Short mmCIF file of C-alpha atoms in Angstrom, two decimals:
data_model
loop_
_atom_site.label_atom_id
_atom_site.label_comp_id
_atom_site.label_asym_id
_atom_site.label_seq_id
_atom_site.Cartn_x
_atom_site.Cartn_y
_atom_site.Cartn_z
CA MET A 1 33.82 25.32 34.50
CA THR A 2 33.52 23.54 31.17
CA THR A 3 31.04 20.86 30.24
CA GLU A 4 32.28 17.92 28.26
CA ALA A 5 30.37 17.09 25.09
CA PRO A 6 28.56 13.75 25.06
CA PRO A 7 30.60 10.94 23.53
CA ALA A 8 30.04 10.37 19.82
CA ALA A 9 28.67 6.89 20.52
CA THR A 10 26.01 8.41 22.78
CA LEU A 11 25.04 10.89 20.08
CA ARG A 12 24.76 8.09 17.54
CA THR A 13 22.59 6.07 19.94
CA ASP A 14 20.33 9.04 20.63
CA ALA A 15 20.02 9.76 16.91
CA ARG A 16 19.12 6.15 16.21
CA HIS A 17 16.50 6.14 18.97
CA ASN A 18 15.01 9.37 17.64
CA ARG A 19 14.84 7.91 14.14
CA ASP A 20 13.23 4.69 15.34
CA ARG A 21 10.70 6.63 17.40
CA ILE A 22 9.81 8.83 14.43
CA VAL A 23 9.27 5.82 12.16
CA GLU A 24 7.17 3.91 14.69
CA THR A 25 5.04 6.97 15.43
CA ALA A 26 4.55 7.64 11.72
CA ARG A 27 3.55 4.04 11.15
CA ARG A 28 0.87 4.23 13.85
CA LEU A 29 -0.46 7.59 12.70
CA PHE A 30 -0.56 6.60 9.03
CA ALA A 31 -2.42 3.40 9.93
CA ALA A 32 -4.97 5.24 12.06
CA LYS A 33 -5.48 8.41 10.01
CA GLY A 34 -4.03 7.83 6.56
CA LEU A 35 -1.27 9.75 4.85
CA ASP A 36 -2.78 13.18 5.40
CA VAL A 37 -0.98 13.22 8.76
CA THR A 38 1.45 16.13 8.75
CA LEU A 39 5.14 15.88 9.54
CA ALA A 40 4.55 18.40 12.31
CA GLU A 41 2.14 16.00 14.01
CA VAL A 42 4.55 13.10 13.60
CA ALA A 43 7.32 15.18 15.20
CA ARG A 44 5.09 16.27 18.08
CA ARG A 45 3.83 12.75 18.80
CA SER A 46 7.40 11.44 18.57
CA GLY A 47 8.63 13.94 21.11
CA VAL A 48 11.22 15.45 18.75
CA GLY A 49 11.56 18.83 17.10
CA ILE A 50 10.51 19.31 13.50
CA ALA A 51 14.12 20.13 12.60
CA THR A 52 15.21 16.75 13.99
CA LEU A 53 12.59 15.00 11.88
CA TYR A 54 13.68 16.81 8.73
CA ARG A 55 17.31 15.87 9.36
CA ARG A 56 16.29 12.21 9.36
CA PHE A 57 13.62 12.47 6.66
CA PRO A 58 13.96 15.50 4.37
CA THR A 59 10.67 14.75 2.59
CA LYS A 60 7.36 13.21 3.55
CA GLU A 61 7.80 10.58 0.84
CA ALA A 62 11.05 9.44 2.49
CA LEU A 63 9.22 8.92 5.78
CA ILE A 64 6.32 7.13 4.08
CA ILE A 65 8.70 4.73 2.37
CA GLU A 66 10.50 3.94 5.62
CA ALA A 67 7.29 3.56 7.62
CA PHE A 68 5.87 1.06 5.13
CA THR A 69 9.01 -0.96 4.44
CA GLU A 70 7.51 -4.10 6.00
CA GLN A 71 4.30 -3.75 4.00
CA PHE A 72 6.29 -3.33 0.80
CA ALA A 73 8.15 -6.54 1.57
CA GLU A 74 4.89 -8.33 2.35
CA CYS A 75 3.37 -7.15 -0.94
CA ALA A 76 6.37 -8.49 -2.81
CA SER A 77 6.02 -11.80 -0.98
CA VAL A 78 2.29 -11.98 -1.79
CA VAL A 79 2.94 -11.44 -5.50
CA HIS A 80 5.85 -13.89 -5.50
CA ARG A 81 3.72 -16.63 -3.94
CA ALA A 82 0.89 -15.88 -6.36
CA LEU A 83 3.17 -16.20 -9.38
CA ASP A 84 4.07 -19.70 -8.17
CA LYS A 85 0.44 -20.83 -8.02
CA PRO A 86 -0.60 -23.17 -10.86
CA ASP A 87 -4.14 -21.76 -11.09
CA PRO A 88 -4.06 -18.27 -12.70
CA TRP A 89 -7.47 -17.28 -11.31
CA GLN A 90 -6.61 -18.32 -7.76
CA ALA A 91 -3.30 -16.50 -8.09
CA PHE A 92 -5.01 -13.27 -9.15
CA CYS A 93 -7.63 -13.58 -6.41
CA SER A 94 -5.06 -14.26 -3.71
CA VAL A 95 -3.27 -10.97 -4.38
CA VAL A 96 -6.49 -8.93 -4.44
CA GLU A 97 -7.81 -10.58 -1.27
CA THR A 98 -4.57 -10.19 0.68
CA VAL A 99 -3.93 -6.59 -0.31
CA CYS A 100 -7.51 -5.57 0.49
CA ALA A 101 -7.35 -7.32 3.88
CA MET A 102 -4.17 -5.40 4.69
CA GLN A 103 -5.77 -2.15 3.57
CA ALA A 104 -8.85 -2.76 5.72
CA VAL A 105 -6.88 -2.44 8.95
CA ASP A 106 -4.43 0.26 7.83
CA LYS A 107 -5.74 3.52 6.40
CA GLY A 108 -2.33 4.40 5.00
CA PHE A 109 -1.79 1.08 3.28
CA ALA A 110 -3.60 1.89 0.02
CA ALA A 111 -1.17 4.74 -0.54
CA ALA A 112 1.78 2.52 0.33
CA PHE A 113 0.58 -0.14 -2.07
CA VAL A 114 -0.07 2.30 -4.90
CA SER A 115 3.36 3.78 -4.26
CA THR A 116 4.81 0.61 -5.76
CA PHE A 117 3.56 1.67 -9.19
CA PRO A 118 5.37 3.99 -11.62
CA ASP A 119 5.57 7.74 -11.00
CA ALA A 120 4.32 7.51 -7.41
CA ILE A 121 7.65 7.55 -5.58
CA PRO A 122 11.20 6.73 -6.68
CA LEU A 123 11.24 3.13 -7.83
CA ASP A 124 13.52 0.36 -6.72
CA ASP A 125 13.73 -3.27 -7.82
CA GLU A 126 11.00 -4.36 -5.38
CA ARG A 127 8.48 -1.86 -6.67
CA LEU A 128 9.28 -2.73 -10.28
CA TYR A 129 8.79 -6.39 -9.38
CA LEU A 130 5.37 -5.65 -7.87
CA ASP A 131 4.34 -3.62 -10.88
CA SER A 132 5.35 -6.22 -13.46
CA GLY A 133 4.20 -9.09 -11.25
CA PHE A 134 0.64 -7.85 -10.97
CA ASP A 135 0.51 -7.21 -14.73
CA GLU A 136 1.65 -10.78 -15.31
CA LEU A 137 -1.00 -12.17 -12.95
CA VAL A 138 -3.70 -10.21 -14.78
CA GLN A 139 -2.51 -11.42 -18.18
CA ARG A 140 -2.24 -15.05 -17.04
CA ALA A 141 -5.80 -14.99 -15.70
CA LYS A 142 -7.07 -13.46 -18.95
CA ASP A 143 -5.15 -15.96 -21.10
CA ALA A 144 -6.65 -18.79 -19.07
CA GLY A 145 -10.13 -17.47 -19.79
CA LYS A 146 -10.79 -16.84 -16.11
CA LEU A 147 -10.55 -13.04 -15.82
CA ARG A 148 -12.90 -10.96 -17.93
CA PRO A 149 -10.98 -9.56 -20.93
CA ASP A 150 -12.11 -5.98 -20.27
CA PHE A 151 -10.48 -5.87 -16.83
CA ASP A 152 -8.14 -2.88 -16.83
CA ARG A 153 -5.19 -1.95 -14.62
CA ASN A 154 -7.16 1.10 -13.45
CA ASP A 155 -9.79 -1.27 -12.09
CA LEU A 156 -7.35 -2.18 -9.32
CA ALA A 157 -7.40 1.47 -8.24
CA LEU A 158 -11.20 1.42 -8.38
CA LEU A 159 -11.28 -1.71 -6.22
CA LEU A 160 -8.92 -0.21 -3.64
CA MET A 161 -10.96 2.98 -3.52
CA ALA A 162 -14.11 0.99 -2.78
CA ASN A 163 -12.39 -1.16 -0.19
CA GLY A 164 -10.78 1.89 1.41
CA GLY A 165 -14.21 3.41 2.00
CA ILE A 166 -15.14 0.74 4.53
CA THR A 167 -15.69 2.07 8.05
CA ALA A 168 -16.21 -0.21 11.03
CA GLU A 169 -16.09 -0.15 14.82
CA SER A 170 -13.22 -2.63 15.05
CA PRO A 171 -10.43 -4.05 12.88
CA GLU A 172 -12.22 -7.42 12.94
CA ALA A 173 -15.41 -5.89 11.56
CA ALA A 174 -13.46 -3.99 8.92
CA VAL A 175 -11.75 -7.17 7.74
CA ALA A 176 -15.07 -9.04 7.63
CA ALA A 177 -16.69 -6.26 5.59
CA SER A 178 -13.68 -6.11 3.27
CA ARG A 179 -13.74 -9.85 2.73
CA ARG A 180 -17.40 -9.77 1.69
CA LEU A 181 -16.98 -6.76 -0.59
CA VAL A 182 -13.97 -8.32 -2.30
CA ALA A 183 -15.86 -11.57 -2.79
CA PHE A 184 -18.64 -9.66 -4.56
CA LEU A 185 -16.14 -7.82 -6.76
CA LEU A 186 -14.10 -10.89 -7.66
CA HIS A 187 -17.32 -12.64 -8.64
CA SER A 188 -18.01 -9.80 -11.07
CA PHE A 189 -14.51 -10.14 -12.55
CA ARG A 190 -15.07 -13.74 -13.67
CA ALA A 191 -14.92 -14.19 -17.43
CA ASP A 192 -17.66 -16.83 -17.50
CA LEU A 193 -20.18 -14.29 -16.20
CA VAL A 194 -19.51 -11.66 -18.86
CA ASP A 195 -22.51 -10.79 -21.03
CA PRO A 196 -21.07 -9.68 -24.41
CA GLU A 197 -24.29 -7.85 -25.17
CA VAL A 198 -23.94 -5.65 -22.08
CA PRO A 199 -20.47 -4.07 -22.28
CA LEU A 200 -19.03 -2.15 -19.38
CA PRO A 201 -18.45 1.60 -19.55
CA PRO A 202 -14.84 2.42 -20.48
CA PRO A 203 -12.25 2.30 -17.68
CA ALA A 204 -12.09 5.39 -15.50
CA PRO A 205 -8.86 7.40 -15.81
CA LEU A 206 -8.04 6.92 -12.14
CA ASP A 207 -4.75 7.72 -10.49
CA LEU A 208 -5.20 6.57 -6.94
CA ARG A 209 -2.02 8.15 -5.64
CA HIS A 210 -3.50 11.62 -6.15
CA LEU A 211 -6.48 10.62 -4.01
CA VAL A 212 -4.63 8.98 -1.13
CA CYS A 213 -1.18 10.64 -1.23
CA PRO A 214 -1.37 14.38 -0.54
CA PRO A 215 1.64 16.46 -1.58
CA PRO A 216 4.51 16.29 0.92
CA ASP A 217 4.70 19.04 3.54
#
């Protein structure tokens, strides 16, 4: 007796379901534990073999990108709306506040956000837009005399590191703590509070992706 092979359409449907399950599982695990989750754990929690996962996502970076597609789009939207704001200081603050609020409830988000900057993962137009958009917001706020002139791009990494260290018993508490921390930090970024006789130490040579994005499996 011979057994007929499943129709091609059924195989395509099963493959699509496996892929969707892998992405959804990865999204949940990255949010709960950060990006140190292994591909083996993602496969096990998804109910698929590791070989199946690698057929869909040959590298961990590929899975990270897919899992955070919605967050990438939201980041782009946040920057786009900020660039349309007439007040440069409010525009800068809105991006920092929104990104930090997103990070507070998703442990993997800092890595996803930093991945939009050069050399983190392969760039596309959206990531280039985010990169140049944030630089423009910083420069506008400085030109308007609102953002302290010694603010450096690496200070964004420093801010995200501080915000990412928040621990709380619930997402609501984490967001509340993040909101207060960010308010303190934004207050310190104001140009009108700079004391020229008390300069800051030089910017730290931070590269946040090396702290939150472990090498792929």
